[in-house]
mmCIF file of N, CA and C in Angstrom:
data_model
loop_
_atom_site.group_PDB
_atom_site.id
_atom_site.type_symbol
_atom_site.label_atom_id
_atom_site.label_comp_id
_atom_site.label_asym_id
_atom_site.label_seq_id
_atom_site.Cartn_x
_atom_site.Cartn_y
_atom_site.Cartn_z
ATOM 1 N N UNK E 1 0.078 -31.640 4.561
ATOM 2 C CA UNK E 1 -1.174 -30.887 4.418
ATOM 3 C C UNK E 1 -0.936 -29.432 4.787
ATOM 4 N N UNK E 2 -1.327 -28.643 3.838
ATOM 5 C CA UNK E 2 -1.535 -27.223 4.428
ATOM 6 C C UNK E 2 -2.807 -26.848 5.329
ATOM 7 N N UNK E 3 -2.582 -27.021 6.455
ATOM 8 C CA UNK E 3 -3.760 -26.706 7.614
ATOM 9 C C UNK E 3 -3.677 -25.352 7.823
ATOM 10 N N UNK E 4 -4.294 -24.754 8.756
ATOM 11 C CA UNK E 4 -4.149 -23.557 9.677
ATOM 12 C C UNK E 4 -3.166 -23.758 10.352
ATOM 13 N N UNK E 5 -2.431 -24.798 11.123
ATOM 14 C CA UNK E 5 -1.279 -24.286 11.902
ATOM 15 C C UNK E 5 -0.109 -24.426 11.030
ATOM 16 N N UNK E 6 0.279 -24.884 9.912
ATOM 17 C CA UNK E 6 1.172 -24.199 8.893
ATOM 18 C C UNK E 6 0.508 -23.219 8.719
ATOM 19 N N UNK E 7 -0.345 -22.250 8.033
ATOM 20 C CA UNK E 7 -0.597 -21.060 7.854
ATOM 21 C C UNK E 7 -0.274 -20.226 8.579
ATOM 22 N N UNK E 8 -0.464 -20.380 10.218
ATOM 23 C CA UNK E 8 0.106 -19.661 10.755
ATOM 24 C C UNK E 8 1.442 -19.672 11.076
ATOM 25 N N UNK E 9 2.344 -20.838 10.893
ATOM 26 C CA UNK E 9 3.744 -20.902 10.763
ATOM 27 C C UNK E 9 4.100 -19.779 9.641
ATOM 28 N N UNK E 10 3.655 -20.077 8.380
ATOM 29 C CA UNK E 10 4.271 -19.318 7.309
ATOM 30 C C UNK E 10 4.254 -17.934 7.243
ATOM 31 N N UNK E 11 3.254 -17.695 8.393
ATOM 32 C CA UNK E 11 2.423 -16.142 8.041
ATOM 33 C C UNK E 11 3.559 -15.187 9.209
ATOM 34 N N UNK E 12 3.875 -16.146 10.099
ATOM 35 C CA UNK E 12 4.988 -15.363 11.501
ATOM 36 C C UNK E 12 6.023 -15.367 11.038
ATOM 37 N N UNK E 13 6.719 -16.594 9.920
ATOM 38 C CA UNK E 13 8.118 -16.119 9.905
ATOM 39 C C UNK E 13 7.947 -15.592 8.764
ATOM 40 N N UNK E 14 7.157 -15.179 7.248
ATOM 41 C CA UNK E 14 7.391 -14.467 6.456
ATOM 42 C C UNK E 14 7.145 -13.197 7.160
ATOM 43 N N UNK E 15 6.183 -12.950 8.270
ATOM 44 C CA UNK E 15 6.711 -11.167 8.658
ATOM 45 C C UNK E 15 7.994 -11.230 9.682
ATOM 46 N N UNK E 16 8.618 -12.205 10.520
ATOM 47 C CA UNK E 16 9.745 -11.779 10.796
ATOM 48 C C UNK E 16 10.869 -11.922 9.922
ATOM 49 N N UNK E 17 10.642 -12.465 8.291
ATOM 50 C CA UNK E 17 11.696 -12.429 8.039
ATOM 51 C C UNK E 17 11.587 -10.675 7.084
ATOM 52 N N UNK E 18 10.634 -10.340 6.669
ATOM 53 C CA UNK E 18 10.053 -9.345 6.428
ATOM 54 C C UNK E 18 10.440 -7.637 7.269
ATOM 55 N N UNK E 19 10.810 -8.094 8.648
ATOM 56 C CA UNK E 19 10.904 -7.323 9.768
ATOM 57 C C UNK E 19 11.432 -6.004 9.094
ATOM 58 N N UNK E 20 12.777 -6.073 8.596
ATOM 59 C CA UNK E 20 13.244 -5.081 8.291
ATOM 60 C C UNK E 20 12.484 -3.982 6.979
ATOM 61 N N UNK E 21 11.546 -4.472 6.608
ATOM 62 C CA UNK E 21 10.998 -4.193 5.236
ATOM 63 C C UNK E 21 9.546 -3.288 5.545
ATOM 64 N N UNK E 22 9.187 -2.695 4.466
ATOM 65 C CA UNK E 22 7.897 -2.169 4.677
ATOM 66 C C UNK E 22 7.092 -2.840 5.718
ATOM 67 N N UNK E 23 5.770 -2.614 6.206
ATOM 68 C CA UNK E 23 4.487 -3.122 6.530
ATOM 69 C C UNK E 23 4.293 -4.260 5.766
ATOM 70 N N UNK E 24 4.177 -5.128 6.150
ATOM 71 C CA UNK E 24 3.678 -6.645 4.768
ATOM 72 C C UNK E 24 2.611 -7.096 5.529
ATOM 73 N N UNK E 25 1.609 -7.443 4.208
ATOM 74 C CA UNK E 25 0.566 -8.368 4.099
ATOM 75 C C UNK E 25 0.923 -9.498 3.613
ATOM 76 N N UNK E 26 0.126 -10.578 4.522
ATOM 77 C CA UNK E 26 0.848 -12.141 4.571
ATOM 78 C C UNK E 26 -0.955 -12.796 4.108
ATOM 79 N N UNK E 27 -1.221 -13.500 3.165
ATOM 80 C CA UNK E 27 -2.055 -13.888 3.006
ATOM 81 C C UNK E 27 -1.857 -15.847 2.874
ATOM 82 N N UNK E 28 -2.369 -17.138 2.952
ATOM 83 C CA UNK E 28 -2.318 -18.789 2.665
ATOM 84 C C UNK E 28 -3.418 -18.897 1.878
ATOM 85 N N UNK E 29 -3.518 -19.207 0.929
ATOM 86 C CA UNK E 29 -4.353 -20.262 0.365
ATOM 87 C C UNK E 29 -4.383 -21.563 -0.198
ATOM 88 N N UNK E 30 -5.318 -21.967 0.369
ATOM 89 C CA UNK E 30 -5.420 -23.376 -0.268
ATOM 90 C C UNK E 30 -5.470 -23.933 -1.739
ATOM 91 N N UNK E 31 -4.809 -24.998 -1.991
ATOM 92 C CA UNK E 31 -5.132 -25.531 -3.502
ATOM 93 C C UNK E 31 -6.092 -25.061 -4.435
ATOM 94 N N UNK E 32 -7.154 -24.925 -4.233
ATOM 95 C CA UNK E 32 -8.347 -24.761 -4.431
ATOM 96 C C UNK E 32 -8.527 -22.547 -4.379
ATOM 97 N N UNK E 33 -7.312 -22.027 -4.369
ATOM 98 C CA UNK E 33 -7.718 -20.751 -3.927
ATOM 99 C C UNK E 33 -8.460 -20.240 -3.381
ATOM 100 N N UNK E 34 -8.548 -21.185 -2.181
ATOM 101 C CA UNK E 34 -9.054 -20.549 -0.759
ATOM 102 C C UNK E 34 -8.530 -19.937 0.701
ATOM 103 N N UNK E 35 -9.086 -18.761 1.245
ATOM 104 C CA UNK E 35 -8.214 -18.306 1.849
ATOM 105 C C UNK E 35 -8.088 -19.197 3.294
ATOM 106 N N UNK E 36 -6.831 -19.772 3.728
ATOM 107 C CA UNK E 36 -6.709 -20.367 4.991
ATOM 108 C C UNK E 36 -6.477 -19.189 6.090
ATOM 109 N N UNK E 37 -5.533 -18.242 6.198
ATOM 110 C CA UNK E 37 -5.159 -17.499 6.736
ATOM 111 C C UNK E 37 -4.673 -16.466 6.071
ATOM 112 N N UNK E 38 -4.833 -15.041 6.847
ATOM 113 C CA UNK E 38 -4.089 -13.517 6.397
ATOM 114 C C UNK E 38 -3.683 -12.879 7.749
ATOM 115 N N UNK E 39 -2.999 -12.175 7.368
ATOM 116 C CA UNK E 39 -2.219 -11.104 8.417
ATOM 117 C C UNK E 39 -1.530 -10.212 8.144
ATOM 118 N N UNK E 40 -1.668 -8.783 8.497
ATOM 119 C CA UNK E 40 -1.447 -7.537 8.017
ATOM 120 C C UNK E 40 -0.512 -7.065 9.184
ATOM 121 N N UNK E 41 0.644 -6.568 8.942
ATOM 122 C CA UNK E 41 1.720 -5.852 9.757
ATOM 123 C C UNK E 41 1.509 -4.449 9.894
ATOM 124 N N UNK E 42 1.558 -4.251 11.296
ATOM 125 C CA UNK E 42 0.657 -2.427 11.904
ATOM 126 C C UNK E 42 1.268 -1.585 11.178
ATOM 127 N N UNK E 43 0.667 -1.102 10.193
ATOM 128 C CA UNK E 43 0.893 0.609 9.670
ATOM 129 C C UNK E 43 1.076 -0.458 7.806
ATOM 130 N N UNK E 44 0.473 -1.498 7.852
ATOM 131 C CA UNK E 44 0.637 -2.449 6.332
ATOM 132 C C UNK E 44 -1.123 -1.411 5.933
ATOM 133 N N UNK E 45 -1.610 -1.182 4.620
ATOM 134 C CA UNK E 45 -2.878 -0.263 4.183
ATOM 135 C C UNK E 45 -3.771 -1.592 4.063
ATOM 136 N N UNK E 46 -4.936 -0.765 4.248
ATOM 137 C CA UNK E 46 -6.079 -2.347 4.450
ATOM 138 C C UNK E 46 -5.566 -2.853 3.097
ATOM 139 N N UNK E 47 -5.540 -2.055 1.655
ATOM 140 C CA UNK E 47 -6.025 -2.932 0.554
ATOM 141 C C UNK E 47 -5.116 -3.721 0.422
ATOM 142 N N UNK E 48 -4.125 -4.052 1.135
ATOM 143 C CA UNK E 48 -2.953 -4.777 0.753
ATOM 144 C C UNK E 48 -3.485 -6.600 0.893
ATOM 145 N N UNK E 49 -4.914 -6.650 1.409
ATOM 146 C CA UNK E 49 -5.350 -8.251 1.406
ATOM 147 C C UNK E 49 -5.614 -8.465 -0.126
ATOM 148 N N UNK E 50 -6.353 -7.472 -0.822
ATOM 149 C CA UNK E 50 -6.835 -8.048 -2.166
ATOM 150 C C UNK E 50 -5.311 -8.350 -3.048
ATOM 151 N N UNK E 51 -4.409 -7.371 -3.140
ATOM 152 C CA UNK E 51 -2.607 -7.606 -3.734
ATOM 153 C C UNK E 51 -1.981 -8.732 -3.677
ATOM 154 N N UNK E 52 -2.494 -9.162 -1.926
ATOM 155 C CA UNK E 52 -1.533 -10.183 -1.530
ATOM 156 C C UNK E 52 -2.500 -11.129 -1.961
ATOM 157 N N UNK E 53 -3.365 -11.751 -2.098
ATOM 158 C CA UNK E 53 -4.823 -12.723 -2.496
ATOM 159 C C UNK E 53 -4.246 -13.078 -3.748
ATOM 160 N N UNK E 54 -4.744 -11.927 -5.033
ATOM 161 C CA UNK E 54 -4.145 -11.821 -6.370
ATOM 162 C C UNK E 54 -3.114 -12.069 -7.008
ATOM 163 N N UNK E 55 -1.997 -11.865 -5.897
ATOM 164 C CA UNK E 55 -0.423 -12.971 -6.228
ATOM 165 C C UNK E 55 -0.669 -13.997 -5.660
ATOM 166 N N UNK E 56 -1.316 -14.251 -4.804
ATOM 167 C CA UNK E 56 -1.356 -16.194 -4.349
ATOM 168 C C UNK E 56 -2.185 -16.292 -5.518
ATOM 169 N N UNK E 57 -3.668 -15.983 -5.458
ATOM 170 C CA UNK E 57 -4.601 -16.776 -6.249
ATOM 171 C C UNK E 57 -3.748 -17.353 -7.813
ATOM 172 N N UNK E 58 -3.045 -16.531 -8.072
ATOM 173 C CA UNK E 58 -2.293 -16.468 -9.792
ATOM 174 C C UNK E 58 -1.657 -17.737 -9.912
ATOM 175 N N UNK E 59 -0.821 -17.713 -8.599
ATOM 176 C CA UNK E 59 -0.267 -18.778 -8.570
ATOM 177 C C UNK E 59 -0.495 -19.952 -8.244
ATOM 178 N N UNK E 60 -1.370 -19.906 -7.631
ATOM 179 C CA UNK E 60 -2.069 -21.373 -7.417
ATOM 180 C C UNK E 60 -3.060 -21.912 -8.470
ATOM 181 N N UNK E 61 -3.668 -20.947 -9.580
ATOM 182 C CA UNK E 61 -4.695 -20.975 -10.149
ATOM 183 C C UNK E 61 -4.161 -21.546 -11.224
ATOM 184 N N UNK E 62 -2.759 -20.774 -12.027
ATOM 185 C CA UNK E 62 -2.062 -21.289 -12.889
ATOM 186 C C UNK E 62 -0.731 -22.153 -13.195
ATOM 187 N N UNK E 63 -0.764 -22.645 -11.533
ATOM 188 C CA UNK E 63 0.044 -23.873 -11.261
ATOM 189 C C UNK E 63 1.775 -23.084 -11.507
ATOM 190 N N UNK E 64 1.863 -22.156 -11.215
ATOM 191 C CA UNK E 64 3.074 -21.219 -11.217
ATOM 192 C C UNK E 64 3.604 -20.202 -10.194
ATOM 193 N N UNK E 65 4.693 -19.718 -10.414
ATOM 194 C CA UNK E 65 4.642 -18.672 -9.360
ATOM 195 C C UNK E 65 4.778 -17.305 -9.823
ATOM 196 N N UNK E 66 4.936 -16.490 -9.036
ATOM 197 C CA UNK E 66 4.587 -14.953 -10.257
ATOM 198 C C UNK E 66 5.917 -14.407 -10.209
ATOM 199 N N UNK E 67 7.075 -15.180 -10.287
ATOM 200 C CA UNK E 67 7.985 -14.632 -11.524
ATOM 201 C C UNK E 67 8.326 -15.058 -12.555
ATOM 202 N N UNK E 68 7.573 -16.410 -13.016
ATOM 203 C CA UNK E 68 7.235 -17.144 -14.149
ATOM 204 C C UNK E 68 5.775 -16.662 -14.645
ATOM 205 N N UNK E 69 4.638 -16.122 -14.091
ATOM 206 C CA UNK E 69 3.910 -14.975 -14.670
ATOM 207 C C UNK E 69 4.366 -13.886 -14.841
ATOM 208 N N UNK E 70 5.218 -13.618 -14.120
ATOM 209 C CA UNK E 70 5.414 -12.320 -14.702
ATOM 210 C C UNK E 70 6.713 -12.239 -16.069
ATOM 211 N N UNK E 71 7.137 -13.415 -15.961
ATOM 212 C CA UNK E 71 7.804 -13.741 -17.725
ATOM 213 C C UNK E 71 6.913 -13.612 -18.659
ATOM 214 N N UNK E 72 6.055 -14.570 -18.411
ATOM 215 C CA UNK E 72 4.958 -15.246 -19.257
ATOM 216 C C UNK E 72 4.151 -13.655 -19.808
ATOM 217 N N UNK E 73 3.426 -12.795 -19.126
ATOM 218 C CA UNK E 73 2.955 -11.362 -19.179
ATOM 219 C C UNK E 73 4.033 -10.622 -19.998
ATOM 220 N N UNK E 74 5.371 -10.536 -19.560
ATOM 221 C CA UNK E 74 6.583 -9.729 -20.546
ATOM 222 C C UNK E 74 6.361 -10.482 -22.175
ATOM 223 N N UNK E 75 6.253 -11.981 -21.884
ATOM 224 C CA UNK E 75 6.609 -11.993 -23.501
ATOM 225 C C UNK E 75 5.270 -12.408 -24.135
ATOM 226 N N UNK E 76 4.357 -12.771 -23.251
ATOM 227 C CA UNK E 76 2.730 -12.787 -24.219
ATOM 228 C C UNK E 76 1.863 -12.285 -23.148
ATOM 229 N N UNK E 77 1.997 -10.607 -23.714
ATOM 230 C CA UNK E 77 0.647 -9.888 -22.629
ATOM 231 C C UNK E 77 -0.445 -10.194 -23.401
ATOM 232 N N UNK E 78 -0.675 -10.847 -24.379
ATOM 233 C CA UNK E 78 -2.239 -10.502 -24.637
ATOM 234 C C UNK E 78 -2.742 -12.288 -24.168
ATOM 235 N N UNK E 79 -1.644 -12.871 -23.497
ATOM 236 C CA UNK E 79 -2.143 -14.229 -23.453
ATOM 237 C C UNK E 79 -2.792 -14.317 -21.436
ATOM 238 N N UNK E 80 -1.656 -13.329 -20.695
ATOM 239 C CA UNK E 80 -1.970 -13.058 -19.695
ATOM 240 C C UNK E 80 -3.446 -11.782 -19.332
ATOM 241 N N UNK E 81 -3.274 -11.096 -20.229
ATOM 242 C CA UNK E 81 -4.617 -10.255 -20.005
ATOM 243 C C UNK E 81 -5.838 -10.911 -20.347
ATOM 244 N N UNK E 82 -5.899 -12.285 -21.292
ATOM 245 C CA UNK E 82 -7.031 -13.244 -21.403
ATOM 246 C C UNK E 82 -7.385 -13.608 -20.233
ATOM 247 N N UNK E 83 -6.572 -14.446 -19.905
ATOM 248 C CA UNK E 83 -6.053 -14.822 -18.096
ATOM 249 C C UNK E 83 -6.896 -14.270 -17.112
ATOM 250 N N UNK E 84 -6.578 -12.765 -17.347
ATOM 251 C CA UNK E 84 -7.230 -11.987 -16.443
ATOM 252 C C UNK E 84 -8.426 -11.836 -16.011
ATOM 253 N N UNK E 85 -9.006 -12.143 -17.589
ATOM 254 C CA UNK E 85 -10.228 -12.074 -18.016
ATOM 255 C C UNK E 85 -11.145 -13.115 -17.408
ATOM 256 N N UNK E 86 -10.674 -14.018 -17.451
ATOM 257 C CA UNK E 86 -10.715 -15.556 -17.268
ATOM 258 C C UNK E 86 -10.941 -15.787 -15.891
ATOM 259 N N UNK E 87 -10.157 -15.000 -15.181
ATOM 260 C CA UNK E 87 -10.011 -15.319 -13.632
ATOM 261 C C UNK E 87 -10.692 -13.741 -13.156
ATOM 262 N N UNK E 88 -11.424 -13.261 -13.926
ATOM 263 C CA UNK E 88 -12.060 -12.006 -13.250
ATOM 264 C C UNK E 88 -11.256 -10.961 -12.790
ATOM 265 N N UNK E 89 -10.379 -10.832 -13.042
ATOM 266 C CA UNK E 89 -8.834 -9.830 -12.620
ATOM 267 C C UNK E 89 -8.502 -9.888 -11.548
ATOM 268 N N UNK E 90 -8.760 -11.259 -10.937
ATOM 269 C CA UNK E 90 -8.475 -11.844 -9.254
ATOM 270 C C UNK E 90 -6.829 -11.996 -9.543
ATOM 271 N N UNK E 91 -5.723 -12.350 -10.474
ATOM 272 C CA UNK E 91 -4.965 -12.627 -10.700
ATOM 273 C C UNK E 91 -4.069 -11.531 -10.703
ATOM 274 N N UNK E 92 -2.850 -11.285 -10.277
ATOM 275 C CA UNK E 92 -1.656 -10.463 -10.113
ATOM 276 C C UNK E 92 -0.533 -11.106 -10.380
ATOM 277 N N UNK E 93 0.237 -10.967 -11.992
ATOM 278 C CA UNK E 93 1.115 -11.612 -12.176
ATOM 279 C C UNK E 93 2.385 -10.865 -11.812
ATOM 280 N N UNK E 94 3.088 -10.921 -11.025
ATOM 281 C CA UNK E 94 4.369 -10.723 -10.394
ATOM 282 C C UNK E 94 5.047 -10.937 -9.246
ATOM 283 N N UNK E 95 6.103 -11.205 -8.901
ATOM 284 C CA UNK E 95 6.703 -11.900 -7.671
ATOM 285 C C UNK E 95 6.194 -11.502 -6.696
ATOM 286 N N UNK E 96 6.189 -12.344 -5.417
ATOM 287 C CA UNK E 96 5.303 -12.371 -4.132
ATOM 288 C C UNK E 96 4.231 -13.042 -3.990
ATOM 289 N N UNK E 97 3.807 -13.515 -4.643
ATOM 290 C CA UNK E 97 2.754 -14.847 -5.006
ATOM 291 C C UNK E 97 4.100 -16.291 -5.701
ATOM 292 N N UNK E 98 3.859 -17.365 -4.246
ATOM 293 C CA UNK E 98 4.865 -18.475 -3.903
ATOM 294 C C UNK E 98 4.001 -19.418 -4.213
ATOM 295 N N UNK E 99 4.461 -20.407 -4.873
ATOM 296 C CA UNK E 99 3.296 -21.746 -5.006
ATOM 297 C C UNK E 99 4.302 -22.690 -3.628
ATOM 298 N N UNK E 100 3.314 -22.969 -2.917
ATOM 299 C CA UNK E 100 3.694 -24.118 -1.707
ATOM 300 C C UNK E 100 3.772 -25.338 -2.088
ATOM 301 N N UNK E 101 4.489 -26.456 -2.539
ATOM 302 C CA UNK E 101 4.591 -27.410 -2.534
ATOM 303 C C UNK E 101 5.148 -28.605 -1.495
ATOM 304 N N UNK E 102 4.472 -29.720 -1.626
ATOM 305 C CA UNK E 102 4.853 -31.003 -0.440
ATOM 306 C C UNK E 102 6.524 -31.568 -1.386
ATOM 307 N N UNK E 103 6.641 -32.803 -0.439
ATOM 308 C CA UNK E 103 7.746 -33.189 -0.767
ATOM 309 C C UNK E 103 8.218 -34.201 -2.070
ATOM 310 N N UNK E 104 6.592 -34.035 -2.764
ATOM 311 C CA UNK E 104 6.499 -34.644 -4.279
ATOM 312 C C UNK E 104 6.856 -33.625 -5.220
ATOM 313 N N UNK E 105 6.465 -32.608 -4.612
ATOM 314 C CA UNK E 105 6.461 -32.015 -5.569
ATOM 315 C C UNK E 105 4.739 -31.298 -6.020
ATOM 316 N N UNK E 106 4.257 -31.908 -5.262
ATOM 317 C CA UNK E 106 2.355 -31.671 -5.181
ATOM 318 C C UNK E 106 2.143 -29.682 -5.013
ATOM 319 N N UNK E 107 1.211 -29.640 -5.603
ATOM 320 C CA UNK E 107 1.021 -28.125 -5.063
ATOM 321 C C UNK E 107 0.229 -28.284 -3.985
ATOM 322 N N UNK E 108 0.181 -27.471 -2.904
ATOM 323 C CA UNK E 108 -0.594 -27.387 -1.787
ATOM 324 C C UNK E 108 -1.687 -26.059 -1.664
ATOM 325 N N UNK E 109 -1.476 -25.594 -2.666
ATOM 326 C CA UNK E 109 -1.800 -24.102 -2.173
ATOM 327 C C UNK E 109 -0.561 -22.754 -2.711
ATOM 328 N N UNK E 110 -0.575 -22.038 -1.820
ATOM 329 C CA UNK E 110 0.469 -20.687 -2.518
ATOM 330 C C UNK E 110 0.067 -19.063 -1.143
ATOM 331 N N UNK E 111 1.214 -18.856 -1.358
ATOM 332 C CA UNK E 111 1.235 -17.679 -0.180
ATOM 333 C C UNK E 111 1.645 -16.633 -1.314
ATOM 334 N N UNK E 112 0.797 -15.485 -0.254
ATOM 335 C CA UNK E 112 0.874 -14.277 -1.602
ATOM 336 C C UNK E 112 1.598 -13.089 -0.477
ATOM 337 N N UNK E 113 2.527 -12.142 -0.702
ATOM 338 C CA UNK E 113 2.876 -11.227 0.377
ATOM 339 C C UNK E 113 2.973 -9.684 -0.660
ATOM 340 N N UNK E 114 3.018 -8.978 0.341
ATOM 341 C CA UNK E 114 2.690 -7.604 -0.261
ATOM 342 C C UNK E 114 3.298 -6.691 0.545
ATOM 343 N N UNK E 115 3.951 -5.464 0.184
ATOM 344 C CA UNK E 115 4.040 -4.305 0.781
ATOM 345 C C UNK E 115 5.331 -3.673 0.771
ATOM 346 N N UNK E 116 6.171 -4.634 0.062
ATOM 347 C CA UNK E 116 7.641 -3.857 0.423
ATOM 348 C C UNK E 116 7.972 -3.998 -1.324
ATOM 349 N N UNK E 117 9.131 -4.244 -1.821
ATOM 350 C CA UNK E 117 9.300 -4.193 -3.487
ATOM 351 C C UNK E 117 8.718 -5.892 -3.832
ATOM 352 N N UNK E 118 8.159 -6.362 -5.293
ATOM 353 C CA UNK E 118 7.900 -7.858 -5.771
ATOM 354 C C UNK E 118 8.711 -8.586 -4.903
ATOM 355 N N UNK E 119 10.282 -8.492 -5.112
ATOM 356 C CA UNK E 119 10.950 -9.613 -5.231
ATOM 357 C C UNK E 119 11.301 -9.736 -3.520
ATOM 358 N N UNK E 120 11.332 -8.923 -2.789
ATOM 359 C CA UNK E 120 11.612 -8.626 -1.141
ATOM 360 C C UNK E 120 10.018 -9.621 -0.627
ATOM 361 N N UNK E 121 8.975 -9.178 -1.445
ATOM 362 C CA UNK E 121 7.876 -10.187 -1.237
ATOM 363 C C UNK E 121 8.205 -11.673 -1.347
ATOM 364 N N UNK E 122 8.624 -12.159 -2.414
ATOM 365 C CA UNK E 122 8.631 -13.063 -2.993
ATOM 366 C C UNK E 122 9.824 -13.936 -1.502
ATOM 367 N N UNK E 123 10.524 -13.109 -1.443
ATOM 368 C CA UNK E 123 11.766 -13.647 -0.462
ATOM 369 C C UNK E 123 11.248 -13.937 0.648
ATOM 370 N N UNK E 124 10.560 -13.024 1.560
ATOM 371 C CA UNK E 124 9.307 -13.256 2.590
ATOM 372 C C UNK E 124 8.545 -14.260 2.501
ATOM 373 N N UNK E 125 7.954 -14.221 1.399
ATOM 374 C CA UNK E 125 7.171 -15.732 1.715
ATOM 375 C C UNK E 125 8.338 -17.323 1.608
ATOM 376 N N UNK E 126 9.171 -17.187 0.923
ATOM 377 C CA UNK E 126 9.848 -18.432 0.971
ATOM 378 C C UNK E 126 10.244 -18.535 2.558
ATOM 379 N N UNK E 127 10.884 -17.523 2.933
ATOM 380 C CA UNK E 127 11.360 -18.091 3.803
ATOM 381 C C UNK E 127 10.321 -18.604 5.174
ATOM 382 N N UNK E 128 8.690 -18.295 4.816
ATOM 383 C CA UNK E 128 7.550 -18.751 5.812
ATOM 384 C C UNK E 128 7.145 -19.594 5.287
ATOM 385 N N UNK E 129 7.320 -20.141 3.808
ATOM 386 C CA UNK E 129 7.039 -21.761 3.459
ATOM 387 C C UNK E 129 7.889 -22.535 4.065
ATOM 388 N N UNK E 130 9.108 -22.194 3.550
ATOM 389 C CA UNK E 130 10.620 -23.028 4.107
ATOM 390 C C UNK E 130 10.696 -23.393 5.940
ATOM 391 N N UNK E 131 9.727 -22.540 6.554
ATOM 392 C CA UNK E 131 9.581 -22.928 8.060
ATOM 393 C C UNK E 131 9.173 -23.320 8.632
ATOM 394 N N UNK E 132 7.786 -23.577 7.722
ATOM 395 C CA UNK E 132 6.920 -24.589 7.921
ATOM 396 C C UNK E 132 7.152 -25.857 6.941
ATOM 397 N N UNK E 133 8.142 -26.352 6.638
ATOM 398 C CA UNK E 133 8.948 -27.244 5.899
ATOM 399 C C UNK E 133 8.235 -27.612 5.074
ATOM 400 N N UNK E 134 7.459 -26.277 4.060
ATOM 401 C CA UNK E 134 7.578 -27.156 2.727
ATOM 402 C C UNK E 134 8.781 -26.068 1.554
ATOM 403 N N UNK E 135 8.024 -26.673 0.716
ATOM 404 C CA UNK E 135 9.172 -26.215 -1.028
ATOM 405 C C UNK E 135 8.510 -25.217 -1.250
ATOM 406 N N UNK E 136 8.714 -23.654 -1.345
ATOM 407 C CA UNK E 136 8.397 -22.580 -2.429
ATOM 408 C C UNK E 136 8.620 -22.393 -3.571
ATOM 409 N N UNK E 137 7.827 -21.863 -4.693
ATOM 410 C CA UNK E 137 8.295 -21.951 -5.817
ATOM 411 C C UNK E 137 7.941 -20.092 -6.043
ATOM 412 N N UNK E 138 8.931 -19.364 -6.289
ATOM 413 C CA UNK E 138 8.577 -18.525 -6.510
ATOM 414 C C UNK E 138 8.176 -17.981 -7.621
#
């Protein structure tokens, strides 16, 4: 189960693994794209909750992670800007939005991180899924 005390597992070691990197915003949501937990690193800019939200929500919403949206956007933007449409432009297709999965293979939810380059995001959150022992999918 993704509870609050995984959330807060995932949310401490994606900013210490983060440490060396910009300010990061650490956002959890649930299956359901709801927010369980967020956390912003001192001198991270407020708006960095809606960024980090918008790469989880994407990914949890469209059962993916956002460097398979952000394929999907390279080779059919007019199928992802529907998308957008669709999901109210809550959606941010590119790495740093992780789909969390159990040990089926189940989605649980998805962690979204923000503030340093996509893919330095994307790395951050695995390694705060991976510590709270589940599967990231980036």
């Amino acid at each position: 189960m993704l509870g609050i005390e995984a959330a807060r597992v995932i949310i401490a070691e994606a900013l210490k693994a983060g440490a060396g990197m910009k300010p990061l915003s650490v956002v959890v949501l649930d299956a359901g794209g709801h927010v369980i937990a967020f956390e912003r690193s001192d001198g991270a800019s407020p708006g960095r909750f809606d960024i980090a939200r918008a790469k989880a929500y994407g990914a949890v919403m469209l059962g993916m992670g956002g460097k398979a949206q952000m394929a999907r956007a390279e080779s059919q933007a007019y199928f992802m800007a529907a998308l957008s449409s669709v999901y109210e432009g809550k959606i941010l297709p590119v790495p740093g939005g992780v789909l969390v999965r159990d040990g089926d293979g189940g989605i649980l939810g998805a962690v979204g991180v923000t503030g340093d380059t996509s893919d330095n995001d994307a790395e951050a959150a695995l390694a705060g899924i991976a510590a709270a022992g589940f599967r990231g999918e980036a």
